[in-house]
Coordinates of N, CA and C and ligand atoms in Angstrom, one line a residue:
M230 N 22.8 -1.3 -15.5 CA 22.2 -0.7 -14.3 C 21.0 -1.2 -14.4
R231 N 20.4 -1.7 -12.7 CA 18.9 -1.9 -13.1 C 18.0 -0.9 -12.8
K232 N 16.8 -1.1 -13.1 CA 15.8 0.0 -13.4 C 15.4 0.5 -12.2
K233 N 15.0 1.7 -11.8 CA 14.4 2.2 -11.0 C 13.1 2.5 -11.4
I234 N 12.2 1.8 -10.1 CA 10.8 1.8 -10.4 C 9.6 2.1 -9.7
V235 N 8.6 3.1 -9.9 CA 7.8 3.7 -9.0 C 6.7 3.4 -9.5
A236 N 5.5 2.5 -8.8 CA 4.3 1.9 -9.0 C 3.5 2.3 -8.3
G237 N 2.2 2.5 -8.7 CA 1.2 2.8 -7.8 C -0.1 1.8 -7.9
N238 N -0.1 0.8 -6.5 CA -1.3 0.1 -6.7 C -2.3 0.7 -6.0
W239 N -3.6 0.9 -7.0 CA -4.8 1.4 -6.7 C -5.6 0.8 -5.8
K240 N -5.3 -1.0 -6.0 CA -6.2 -1.6 -4.9 C -7.7 -1.6 -5.4
M241 N -8.8 -1.8 -4.5 CA -10.0 -1.9 -5.1 C -10.7 -0.3 -4.5
N242 N -10.0 0.7 -5.6 CA -10.1 2.0 -5.4 C -10.8 2.6 -6.6
N243 N -11.4 3.6 -7.2 CA -11.9 4.1 -7.8 C -12.4 3.6 -8.9
D244 N -13.7 4.0 -9.3 CA -15.1 3.8 -10.5 C -14.5 4.1 -11.8
L245 N -14.8 3.9 -12.7 CA -14.6 4.4 -14.2 C -14.1 5.8 -14.1
G246 N -15.2 6.7 -13.6 CA -15.1 8.1 -13.8 C -13.9 8.6 -12.5
Q247 N -13.9 8.4 -11.6 CA -12.8 8.4 -11.1 C -11.6 8.1 -11.2
T248 N -11.6 7.0 -11.9 CA -9.8 6.8 -12.6 C -9.8 7.3 -13.7
E249 N -10.8 7.5 -14.5 CA -10.3 8.6 -15.8 C -9.9 10.2 -14.9
A250 N -10.6 10.6 -14.1 CA -10.1 11.8 -13.4 C -8.9 11.8 -12.8
L251 N -8.4 10.6 -11.8 CA -6.8 10.6 -11.5 C -6.2 10.4 -12.8
L252 N -6.4 9.8 -13.4 CA -5.3 9.5 -14.8 C -5.1 10.9 -15.1
S253 N -6.2 11.7 -15.5 CA -6.1 13.0 -16.2 C -5.4 14.1 -15.3
K254 N -5.1 13.5 -14.3 CA -4.4 14.5 -13.5 C -2.9 14.1 -13.9
L255 N -3.1 12.6 -13.4 CA -1.3 12.4 -13.4 C -0.9 13.0 -15.1
L256 N -1.5 12.7 -15.9 CA -0.9 12.9 -17.1 C -0.3 14.6 -17.3
K257 N -1.2 15.3 -16.6 CA -0.7 16.7 -16.8 C 0.3 17.0 -15.4
K258 N 0.7 16.0 -14.8 CA 1.7 16.7 -13.6 C 2.9 15.9 -13.7
M259 N 2.5 14.7 -14.4 CA 3.9 13.6 -14.7 C 5.0 14.3 -14.9
P260 N 6.3 14.4 -14.1 CA 7.8 14.9 -15.0 C 8.2 13.8 -15.7
E261 N 9.0 14.4 -16.5 CA 10.0 13.7 -17.5 C 11.0 12.7 -16.7
T262 N 11.1 11.7 -16.8 CA 12.2 10.9 -15.7 C 12.4 9.7 -16.2
E263 N 13.6 9.2 -15.7 CA 14.4 8.2 -16.3 C 13.8 7.0 -15.4
T264 N 13.0 7.3 -14.5 CA 12.3 6.6 -13.6 C 11.1 5.5 -14.4
E265 N 10.7 4.1 -14.3 CA 9.6 3.7 -14.9 C 8.2 3.5 -14.1
V266 N 7.5 4.6 -14.2 CA 6.3 5.0 -13.6 C 5.2 3.8 -14.0
M267 N 4.9 3.3 -13.3 CA 3.5 2.3 -13.6 C 2.2 2.4 -12.4
V268 N 1.1 2.3 -13.1 CA -0.2 2.2 -12.1 C -0.8 1.4 -12.1
A269 N -1.6 0.4 -11.6 CA -2.3 -0.6 -11.1 C -4.0 -0.3 -11.1
P270 N -4.4 0.2 -12.0 CA -6.0 0.0 -11.6 C -7.0 -0.8 -11.4
A271 N -8.0 -0.9 -11.4 CA -9.2 -2.1 -11.1 C -9.0 -2.6 -12.4
F272 N -9.2 -3.8 -12.7 CA -9.7 -4.6 -14.0 C -10.5 -4.2 -14.8
T273 N -12.0 -3.4 -14.2 CA -12.7 -2.9 -14.9 C -12.3 -1.8 -15.7
N274 N -11.3 -1.3 -15.3 CA -10.5 0.3 -15.6 C -9.1 0.2 -16.6
L275 N -8.8 -1.0 -16.6 CA -7.9 -1.3 -17.3 C -7.6 -1.1 -19.0
R276 N -8.7 -1.3 -19.2 CA -8.9 -1.1 -21.0 C -8.5 0.8 -21.3
M277 N -9.7 1.0 -20.2 CA -9.2 2.8 -20.7 C -8.4 3.3 -20.1
A278 N -7.8 3.2 -19.3 CA -6.6 3.1 -18.5 C -5.2 3.3 -19.8
F279 N -5.4 1.8 -20.1 CA -4.3 1.8 -21.5 C -4.5 2.7 -22.3
D280 N -5.6 3.1 -23.2 CA -5.9 4.0 -23.9 C -5.7 4.9 -24.0
T281 N -5.9 5.3 -22.5 CA -5.7 6.8 -21.9 C -3.9 7.2 -22.0
L282 N -3.1 6.3 -21.3 CA -1.6 6.5 -20.9 C -0.8 5.9 -22.4
I283 N -1.5 5.7 -23.8 CA -0.9 4.9 -24.7 C 0.5 6.0 -24.8
Q284 N 0.3 7.2 -25.2 CA 1.2 8.2 -25.6 C 1.9 8.6 -24.4
S285 N 1.6 7.9 -23.0 CA 2.4 8.3 -22.2 C 3.8 7.4 -21.8
P286 N 4.5 8.1 -20.9 CA 5.6 6.8 -20.3 C 4.9 5.9 -19.2
V287 N 3.9 6.1 -19.0 CA 3.4 5.7 -17.5 C 2.6 4.5 -18.0
E288 N 3.2 3.4 -17.7 CA 3.0 1.7 -18.2 C 1.5 1.2 -17.1
V289 N 0.3 0.6 -17.9 CA -0.7 0.2 -17.0 C -0.4 -1.3 -16.6
I290 N -0.5 -1.7 -15.4 CA -0.2 -2.8 -14.9 C -1.4 -3.5 -14.4
A291 N -1.6 -4.8 -14.0 CA -2.8 -5.6 -13.3 C -2.3 -5.7 -11.8
Q292 N -3.5 -5.7 -11.0 CA -3.0 -6.1 -9.9 C -3.1 -7.8 -9.3
N293 N -3.4 -8.7 -10.3 CA -3.7 -10.1 -10.2 C -3.8 -10.6 -11.5
M294 N -4.0 -12.0 -11.2 CA -4.5 -12.9 -12.6 C -4.6 -14.4 -12.2
H295 N -5.4 -15.1 -12.9 CA -5.4 -16.4 -12.5 C -4.3 -17.4 -13.0
F296 N -4.1 -18.7 -12.4 CA -2.8 -19.7 -13.4 C -3.4 -20.1 -14.4
A297 N -4.6 -20.3 -14.4 CA -5.2 -21.6 -15.8 C -5.5 -20.3 -17.0
E298 N -5.1 -20.8 -18.2 CA -5.3 -20.5 -19.4 C -6.8 -19.9 -19.5
N299 N -7.8 -20.7 -19.1 CA -9.3 -20.1 -19.5 C -9.7 -21.4 -18.4
G300 N -11.3 -21.1 -18.8 CA -12.0 -22.5 -18.1 C -13.2 -22.0 -17.2
A301 N -13.4 -22.8 -16.4 CA -14.8 -22.5 -15.6 C -14.1 -22.1 -14.0
Y302 N -13.7 -20.8 -14.0 CA -12.8 -19.9 -12.8 C -13.8 -18.7 -12.8
T303 N -15.1 -19.1 -12.3 CA -15.7 -17.9 -12.2 C -15.2 -16.7 -11.2
G304 N -15.4 -15.5 -12.2 CA -14.8 -14.3 -11.5 C -13.5 -14.0 -11.7
E305 N -12.8 -14.9 -12.3 CA -11.3 -14.6 -12.6 C -10.5 -14.2 -13.9
I306 N -9.7 -13.9 -14.2 CA -9.4 -13.1 -15.1 C -8.0 -13.8 -15.8
S307 N -7.5 -13.9 -16.7 CA -6.6 -14.8 -17.4 C -5.5 -14.0 -18.1
A308 N -4.0 -14.4 -18.1 CA -3.0 -13.8 -19.0 C -3.5 -13.4 -20.4
D309 N -4.0 -14.2 -21.0 CA -4.6 -13.9 -22.2 C -5.9 -12.6 -21.9
M310 N -6.4 -12.8 -21.4 CA -7.3 -11.3 -21.2 C -6.6 -10.0 -21.1
L311 N -5.6 -10.1 -19.8 CA -5.1 -9.1 -19.3 C -4.0 -8.4 -20.8
K312 N -3.8 -9.6 -21.3 CA -2.4 -8.7 -22.9 C -3.7 -8.5 -23.9
S313 N -4.6 -9.2 -23.9 CA -5.5 -8.6 -24.9 C -6.1 -7.1 -24.7
V314 N -6.1 -6.7 -23.6 CA -6.3 -5.1 -23.5 C -4.9 -4.1 -23.2
G315 N -3.9 -4.8 -23.5 CA -2.6 -4.2 -23.5 C -1.7 -4.3 -22.3
I316 N -2.1 -5.3 -21.3 CA -1.3 -5.2 -20.2 C -0.2 -6.5 -20.4
Q317 N 0.9 -5.8 -19.6 CA 1.9 -6.5 -19.8 C 2.7 -7.1 -18.8
T318 N 2.6 -6.1 -17.7 CA 2.8 -6.3 -16.1 C 1.8 -6.5 -15.2
V319 N 2.0 -7.6 -14.0 CA 0.9 -8.1 -13.4 C 1.6 -7.9 -11.7
I320 N 0.6 -7.8 -10.9 CA 1.1 -8.1 -9.7 C 0.9 -9.1 -9.1
L321 N 1.6 -10.0 -8.5 CA 1.3 -11.2 -8.0 C 1.6 -11.6 -6.3
G322 N 1.1 -12.0 -5.7 CA 1.4 -12.5 -4.4 C 1.3 -11.0 -3.2
H323 N 0.1 -9.9 -3.6 CA 0.1 -9.0 -3.0 C -0.1 -9.9 -1.3
S324 N 0.1 -9.1 -0.4 CA -0.3 -9.6 0.9 C -1.9 -9.6 1.2
E325 N -2.5 -8.8 0.7 CA -3.7 -8.6 0.6 C -4.7 -9.8 -0.3
R326 N -3.8 -10.5 -0.9 CA -4.3 -11.7 -2.0 C -3.8 -12.9 -0.9
R327 N -3.0 -12.7 -0.1 CA -2.5 -13.8 0.4 C -3.7 -14.2 1.4
A328 N -3.5 -12.9 2.2 CA -4.6 -12.9 3.6 C -6.0 -12.9 3.5
Y329 N -6.6 -12.5 2.7 CA -8.1 -12.4 2.0 C -8.6 -13.2 1.4
F330 N -7.5 -14.0 0.3 CA -8.1 -14.6 -0.6 C -7.2 -16.2 -0.9
N331 N -6.4 -16.5 0.3 CA -5.8 -17.2 0.5 C -5.0 -17.9 -0.5
E332 N -4.2 -16.8 -1.1 CA -3.3 -17.3 -1.9 C -1.9 -17.7 -1.4
T333 N -1.4 -19.0 -2.1 CA -0.2 -19.4 -1.2 C 0.9 -19.5 -2.3
D334 N 1.9 -19.9 -1.8 CA 3.4 -19.9 -2.3 C 3.0 -20.8 -3.5
E335 N 2.5 -21.8 -3.3 CA 2.4 -22.7 -4.1 C 1.4 -22.1 -5.2
T336 N 0.2 -21.4 -5.1 CA -0.8 -21.3 -6.2 C 0.2 -20.0 -6.9
L337 N 0.9 -19.2 -6.0 CA 1.4 -18.3 -6.7 C 2.9 -18.6 -7.5
A338 N 3.4 -19.9 -7.4 CA 4.5 -20.4 -8.0 C 3.6 -20.4 -9.6
K339 N 2.3 -20.9 -9.7 CA 1.9 -21.3 -10.9 C 1.6 -20.0 -11.5
K340 N 1.2 -19.2 -10.9 CA 0.2 -18.0 -11.3 C 2.1 -17.2 -12.2
V341 N 3.0 -17.2 -11.4 CA 4.6 -16.9 -11.7 C 4.6 -17.2 -13.3
D342 N 4.6 -19.1 -13.1 CA 4.7 -19.7 -14.4 C 4.3 -19.1 -15.6
T343 N 2.8 -19.0 -15.0 CA 1.8 -18.8 -16.1 C 2.0 -17.1 -17.0
A344 N 2.5 -16.5 -16.1 CA 2.3 -14.7 -16.5 C 3.7 -14.9 -17.2
L345 N 5.0 -15.5 -16.9 CA 6.3 -15.5 -17.7 C 5.9 -16.3 -19.3
E346 N 4.9 -17.6 -19.2 CA 4.9 -18.2 -20.3 C 4.1 -17.1 -21.4
H347 N 3.5 -16.3 -21.1 CA 2.8 -15.4 -21.8 C 3.3 -13.9 -21.8
D348 N 5.0 -14.1 -21.8 CA 6.2 -13.1 -21.8 C 5.9 -11.7 -21.1
M349 N 5.0 -11.8 -19.7 CA 4.4 -11.0 -19.0 C 5.8 -10.6 -18.2
T350 N 5.8 -9.5 -17.8 CA 6.7 -8.8 -16.6 C 5.8 -9.3 -15.1
V351 N 6.4 -9.9 -14.0 CA 5.9 -10.0 -13.0 C 6.4 -9.2 -11.7
M352 N 5.6 -8.7 -11.3 CA 6.1 -7.5 -10.1 C 5.5 -8.8 -8.9
F353 N 6.6 -9.4 -8.2 CA 6.2 -10.2 -7.1 C 6.4 -9.5 -5.6
C354 N 5.4 -9.8 -4.9 CA 5.4 -9.0 -3.6 C 5.2 -10.1 -2.6
F355 N 6.2 -9.7 -1.3 CA 6.1 -10.8 -0.4 C 6.4 -9.8 0.4
G356 N 6.6 -10.3 2.2 CA 7.1 -9.6 3.2 C 6.6 -10.5 4.3
E357 N 7.2 -10.1 5.5 CA 6.6 -10.8 6.9 C 5.8 -10.3 7.1
E358 N 4.9 -10.8 8.4 CA 4.3 -10.0 9.4 C 4.7 -9.8 10.6
L359 N 4.1 -8.7 11.3 CA 4.5 -8.4 12.8 C 5.0 -9.3 13.5
E360 N 4.3 -10.4 14.0 CA 5.0 -11.5 14.4 C 6.2 -12.3 13.9
D361 N 6.0 -12.3 12.5 CA 7.5 -12.8 12.1 C 8.8 -11.8 12.6
R362 N 8.5 -10.5 12.5 CA 9.7 -9.3 12.7 C 9.7 -9.7 14.1
K363 N 8.7 -10.0 14.8 CA 9.3 -9.7 16.2 C 9.9 -10.9 17.0
G364 N 9.4 -12.0 16.3 CA 9.8 -13.0 16.6 C 11.5 -13.4 15.8
D365 N 11.7 -12.2 15.5 CA 13.3 -12.3 14.4 C 13.4 -13.5 13.4
N366 N 11.9 -13.9 13.2 CA 12.0 -14.5 11.7 C 11.8 -14.0 10.6
H367 N 12.1 -13.1 10.2 CA 11.7 -12.1 9.4 C 12.6 -12.6 8.1
F368 N 13.9 -12.9 8.3 CA 14.4 -12.8 6.8 C 14.5 -14.5 6.8
K369 N 13.7 -15.7 7.7 CA 13.4 -16.5 7.4 C 12.2 -16.8 6.2
V370 N 11.2 -16.3 7.0 CA 9.9 -15.7 6.2 C 10.3 -15.6 4.8
V371 N 10.7 -14.5 4.5 CA 11.1 -13.7 3.2 C 11.9 -15.1 2.3
E372 N 12.9 -15.5 3.1 CA 13.7 -16.3 1.9 C 12.6 -17.7 1.7
S373 N 12.0 -17.8 2.8 CA 10.8 -19.0 2.3 C 10.0 -18.3 1.1
Q374 N 9.5 -17.6 1.1 CA 8.7 -17.2 0.3 C 9.1 -16.7 -1.0
L375 N 10.4 -16.2 -1.3 CA 11.1 -16.4 -2.6 C 11.6 -17.8 -3.2
E376 N 11.8 -18.6 -2.1 CA 12.4 -20.0 -2.5 C 10.9 -20.9 -3.2
K377 N 9.9 -20.6 -2.6 CA 8.5 -21.4 -2.6 C 8.1 -20.9 -3.9
A378 N 8.0 -19.6 -4.4 CA 7.2 -19.2 -5.2 C 8.3 -18.5 -6.7
L379 N 9.8 -18.8 -6.4 CA 10.3 -18.1 -7.4 C 11.6 -19.0 -7.9
F380 N 12.1 -19.8 -6.9 CA 13.5 -20.2 -7.1 C 13.5 -21.6 -7.9
H381 N 12.3 -21.7 -8.4 CA 12.2 -22.9 -9.3 C 12.2 -22.4 -10.9
L382 N 12.5 -21.4 -11.1 CA 12.7 -20.5 -12.1 C 14.1 -20.4 -12.9
K383 N 14.1 -20.2 -14.1 CA 15.5 -20.4 -14.7 C 16.2 -19.2 -14.6
A384 N 17.6 -19.0 -14.2 CA 18.2 -17.7 -14.7 C 17.5 -16.8 -15.4
A385 N 17.5 -17.0 -16.5 CA 16.9 -16.3 -17.8 C 15.8 -15.5 -17.4
A386 N 14.8 -16.2 -16.7 CA 13.4 -16.1 -16.2 C 13.8 -14.6 -16.2
W387 N 14.5 -14.1 -15.1 CA 14.9 -13.5 -13.8 C 14.6 -11.8 -14.6
K388 N 15.0 -11.6 -15.8 CA 14.9 -10.7 -16.2 C 13.2 -10.3 -16.4
N389 N 12.4 -11.1 -16.4 CA 11.1 -10.4 -16.2 C 10.5 -10.4 -14.7
I390 N 11.3 -10.2 -13.9 CA 11.0 -10.6 -12.5 C 11.2 -9.2 -11.9
I391 N 10.3 -8.3 -11.3 CA 10.6 -7.3 -10.4 C 10.0 -8.0 -8.9
L392 N 10.9 -7.5 -8.0 CA 10.3 -7.7 -6.5 C 9.9 -6.6 -6.1
A393 N 8.9 -6.8 -4.9 CA 8.3 -5.7 -3.9 C 8.4 -6.2 -2.7
Y394 N 9.2 -5.8 -2.0 CA 9.3 -5.9 -0.4 C 8.2 -5.1 0.5
E395 N 7.2 -5.9 1.0 CA 6.1 -5.1 1.3 C 6.1 -5.8 2.7
P396 N 6.5 -5.3 4.1 CA 6.5 -5.8 5.3 C 5.1 -5.2 5.8
V397 N 4.1 -6.2 6.2 CA 2.5 -6.6 6.1 C 2.2 -5.3 7.0
W398 N 3.1 -5.5 8.3 CA 2.9 -4.2 9.3 C 3.1 -3.0 8.9
A399 N 3.2 -2.7 7.7 CA 3.4 -1.4 7.3 C 2.6 -1.2 6.3
I400 N 1.6 -1.9 5.7 CA 1.1 -1.6 4.7 C -0.4 -1.0 5.3
G401 N -0.6 0.2 4.9 CA -1.4 1.0 5.3 C -1.8 1.3 6.7
T402 N -0.9 1.0 7.2 CA -1.0 1.5 8.5 C -0.3 2.7 9.2
G403 N 0.4 3.5 8.1 CA 1.4 4.6 8.3 C 2.4 4.2 9.1
E404 N 3.0 2.9 9.5 CA 3.9 2.9 10.0 C 5.1 2.0 8.9
T405 N 6.2 3.2 8.6 CA 6.9 2.8 7.3 C 8.2 2.0 8.2
A406 N 8.8 0.9 7.3 CA 10.2 0.5 7.9 C 11.0 1.4 7.6
T407 N 12.2 1.9 8.9 CA 12.9 2.8 8.8 C 13.7 2.3 7.6
P408 N 14.4 3.7 7.0 CA 15.6 3.3 5.8 C 16.4 2.1 5.9
E409 N 17.1 2.3 7.4 CA 17.8 1.2 7.8 C 17.2 -0.4 7.5
Q410 N 16.0 -0.3 7.9 CA 15.1 -1.9 8.2 C 15.4 -2.1 6.5
A411 N 14.8 -1.0 6.2 CA 14.4 -1.6 4.2 C 15.3 -1.8 3.7
Q412 N 16.8 -1.3 4.0 CA 18.0 -1.4 3.4 C 18.6 -2.9 3.8
E413 N 18.3 -3.2 5.0 CA 18.8 -4.3 5.8 C 18.2 -5.6 5.2
M414 N 16.9 -5.6 4.7 CA 16.2 -6.2 3.9 C 16.2 -6.6 2.5
H415 N 16.1 -5.2 2.3 CA 16.5 -5.1 0.6 C 18.0 -6.3 0.5
K416 N 19.0 -5.9 1.3 CA 20.7 -6.6 1.0 C 20.3 -8.1 1.3
F417 N 19.4 -8.3 1.9 CA 19.4 -9.5 2.3 C 19.1 -10.3 1.3
I418 N 18.1 -9.8 0.5 CA 17.3 -10.5 -0.6 C 18.0 -10.7 -1.8
R419 N 18.8 -9.1 -1.9 CA 19.8 -9.6 -3.1 C 20.4 -10.6 -3.1
K420 N 21.4 -10.8 -1.7 CA 22.3 -11.8 -1.3 C 21.5 -13.1 -1.5
T421 N 20.5 -13.3 -0.9 CA 19.5 -14.3 -1.5 C 19.8 -15.1 -2.9
V422 N 19.2 -13.9 -3.4 CA 19.2 -14.5 -4.9 C 20.6 -14.8 -5.6
A423 N 21.3 -14.0 -5.1 CA 22.9 -14.0 -5.6 C 23.3 -15.6 -5.4
E424 N 23.4 -16.2 -3.9 CA 23.3 -17.4 -3.6 C 22.9 -18.4 -4.7
K425 N 21.7 -18.0 -4.7 CA 20.8 -19.0 -5.6 C 21.1 -19.2 -7.0
Y426 N 21.4 -18.0 -7.8 CA 21.5 -17.7 -9.1 C 23.1 -17.0 -9.1
S427 N 23.2 -15.9 -9.3 CA 24.6 -15.5 -9.5 C 24.3 -13.8 -9.4
D428 N 25.8 -13.5 -9.2 CA 25.6 -11.8 -9.0 C 25.1 -11.4 -9.9
K429 N 25.1 -11.5 -11.1 CA 24.7 -10.9 -12.3 C 22.8 -10.7 -12.4
V430 N 22.4 -11.9 -11.7 CA 21.0 -11.8 -11.6 C 20.5 -11.1 -10.7
A431 N 21.5 -11.3 -9.6 CA 21.1 -10.2 -8.5 C 21.1 -8.9 -8.8
D432 N 22.1 -8.5 -9.1 CA 22.2 -7.2 -9.4 C 21.7 -6.4 -10.4
G433 N 20.9 -7.6 -11.3 CA 20.0 -6.7 -12.4 C 18.5 -6.7 -11.9
V434 N 18.1 -7.1 -10.5 CA 16.5 -7.3 -10.2 C 16.2 -6.0 -9.8
S435 N 15.5 -5.5 -10.1 CA 15.1 -4.4 -9.3 C 14.3 -5.0 -8.0
I436 N 14.3 -4.2 -6.5 CA 13.6 -4.5 -5.5 C 13.0 -3.3 -4.9
L437 N 11.6 -3.2 -5.3 CA 11.1 -2.1 -4.6 C 10.6 -2.6 -3.1
Y438 N 10.2 -0.9 -2.5 CA 10.0 -1.2 -1.3 C 8.4 -0.6 -1.1
G439 N 7.6 -1.1 -0.3 CA 6.4 -1.0 -0.5 C 5.4 -0.8 1.2
G440 N 5.2 0.2 1.7 CA 4.5 0.4 3.3 C 4.2 1.5 3.6
S441 N 3.3 2.3 3.4 CA 3.2 3.6 3.8 C 4.5 4.5 3.3
V442 N 4.6 4.4 2.0 CA 5.7 5.1 1.5 C 4.6 6.4 1.5
K443 N 5.3 7.8 1.7 CA 4.9 9.0 1.5 C 5.4 10.3 1.1
P444 N 5.5 11.1 0.3 CA 6.2 12.4 0.0 C 6.9 12.5 0.8
Q445 N 6.8 12.5 2.3 CA 7.8 13.2 3.5 C 8.8 11.5 3.6
N446 N 8.3 10.6 3.4 CA 9.8 9.5 3.7 C 10.1 8.8 2.4
A447 N 9.7 9.3 1.3 CA 10.3 8.8 0.2 C 11.7 8.8 -0.2
K448 N 11.9 10.0 0.1 CA 13.7 10.3 -0.5 C 14.4 9.2 0.1
E449 N 14.1 9.5 1.5 CA 15.1 8.5 2.6 C 15.3 7.3 2.0
I450 N 14.1 6.6 2.2 CA 13.8 5.1 1.7 C 14.3 4.8 0.3
F451 N 14.2 5.9 -0.4 CA 14.8 5.6 -1.8 C 16.4 5.7 -2.1
S452 N 17.0 6.5 -1.4 CA 18.3 6.6 -1.0 C 19.3 5.5 -0.7
Q453 N 18.2 4.7 -0.4 CA 19.4 3.1 0.1 C 19.4 2.4 -0.9
P454 N 21.4 1.8 -1.0 CA 21.6 1.3 -2.4 C 21.0 0.4 -2.8
D455 N 20.0 -0.4 -1.9 CA 19.6 -1.8 -2.7 C 18.1 -1.6 -2.9
V456 N 17.3 -0.1 -2.5 CA 16.1 -0.2 -2.6 C 16.0 0.7 -3.8
D457 N 15.4 0.3 -4.8 CA 15.2 0.4 -6.3 C 14.1 1.4 -6.7
G458 N 13.2 1.5 -5.6 CA 12.1 2.3 -5.9 C 10.6 2.0 -4.9
G459 N 9.7 2.2 -5.3 CA 8.1 1.9 -4.4 C 7.4 1.5 -5.2
L460 N 6.4 0.7 -4.5 CA 5.2 -0.1 -4.8 C 4.3 0.9 -3.5
I461 N 3.6 1.7 -4.3 CA 2.6 2.8 -3.5 C 1.4 2.5 -3.3
G462 N 0.9 2.5 -1.9 CA -0.3 2.3 -2.1 C -1.6 3.4 -2.3
G463 N -1.9 3.7 -0.6 CA -2.7 4.9 -0.8 C -2.3 6.3 -1.4
A464 N -1.2 6.7 -0.5 CA -0.4 7.9 -1.7 C -0.6 8.1 -3.0
S465 N -0.6 6.9 -3.6 CA -0.8 6.7 -5.1 C -2.1 7.4 -5.7
L466 N -3.5 7.3 -4.9 CA -4.4 7.8 -5.3 C -4.7 9.2 -5.3
K467 N -3.5 10.0 -4.7 CA -3.6 11.5 -4.9 C -2.5 11.7 -6.1
A468 N -2.5 12.2 -7.0 CA -2.1 12.6 -8.3 C -0.9 13.3 -7.5
K469 N -0.6 14.1 -6.8 CA 0.2 15.2 -6.4 C 0.9 14.3 -5.8
D470 N 0.6 13.4 -4.4 CA 1.6 12.9 -3.6 C 2.6 11.6 -4.7
F471 N 1.4 11.1 -5.2 CA 2.0 10.1 -6.3 C 3.4 10.5 -7.2
V472 N 2.8 11.9 -7.6 CA 4.1 12.7 -8.3 C 5.2 13.0 -7.8
A473 N 5.1 13.3 -6.3 CA 6.3 13.9 -5.4 C 6.8 12.5 -5.0
I474 N 6.7 11.4 -5.0 CA 7.0 10.2 -4.8 C 7.8 10.0 -5.7
V475 N 7.1 9.9 -7.1 CA 8.2 9.5 -8.3 C 9.2 10.6 -8.4
E476 N 9.2 12.0 -7.9 CA 10.2 12.8 -8.3 C 11.4 12.3 -7.1
A477 N 10.9 12.0 -5.5 CA 12.0 11.6 -4.8 C 12.9 10.6 -5.3
I478 N 12.6 10.2 -6.3 CA 13.6 9.0 -6.4 C 14.8 9.3 -7.3
Ligands
13P543 P1 0.4 1.9 1.4 O1 1.1 2.2 0.6 O2 -1.4 2.2 1.6 O3 0.8 1.2 3.1 O4 0.2 0.5 0.5 C1 1.3 -0.1 0.3 C2 0.9 -1.2 -0.6 O5 0.3 -2.2 -0.3 C3 1.0 -1.5 -1.9 O6 0.5 -2.4 -2.6

């Protein structure tokens, strides 16, 4: 059975002290669960977060990394750097990285390769913009994002891939995809992976939904058969809300 996952993407929020405070609240409130729970603090707080959560089942993951091994890339962070502070999983392809930092499917394919070469797990984000959906191009856009960044991989590599479908129009806007819209797209994604690889690969990959997930709407979204959890932004910054979302699965 594929894994259920709830991950909190803390984005560029919380300094060291604020991160310590949030982690300590999470440690107190986190229920025992079969669900894999992950949090992605800012780079500067990864080491402390890893040390703080080392005895807990909550995994600390990174929000991004560079594809190069090392070198003259001012301001960037490598896979080895992440691994040296205990990080095993990295989010790649978030729509904010694509929109504000010019990340393309081609650079993302390189990042995915580097992460996998380092035995890391990739949480790969993708999703259409509002115009794509209005123009009825959302399936095409999503298929192309998957093809360009992931479909060069061998089937065996997919055990280290988590997919996170995040329609751009639903991120931070308060406008969530309806459970039906999420299910329709997740089913399409699974079918696309099955056609390229096999039913086995498609059935094994966890597909998370992200975009304005809140305690109030999480249960309905997570109850869809092809939705295997969520990638949570704003609501993951409040321990109470994040825990309620974990409990909704
Ligand atoms: P919100 O939950 O704030 O809409 O953000 C979703 C997201 O971008 C998670 O990566």
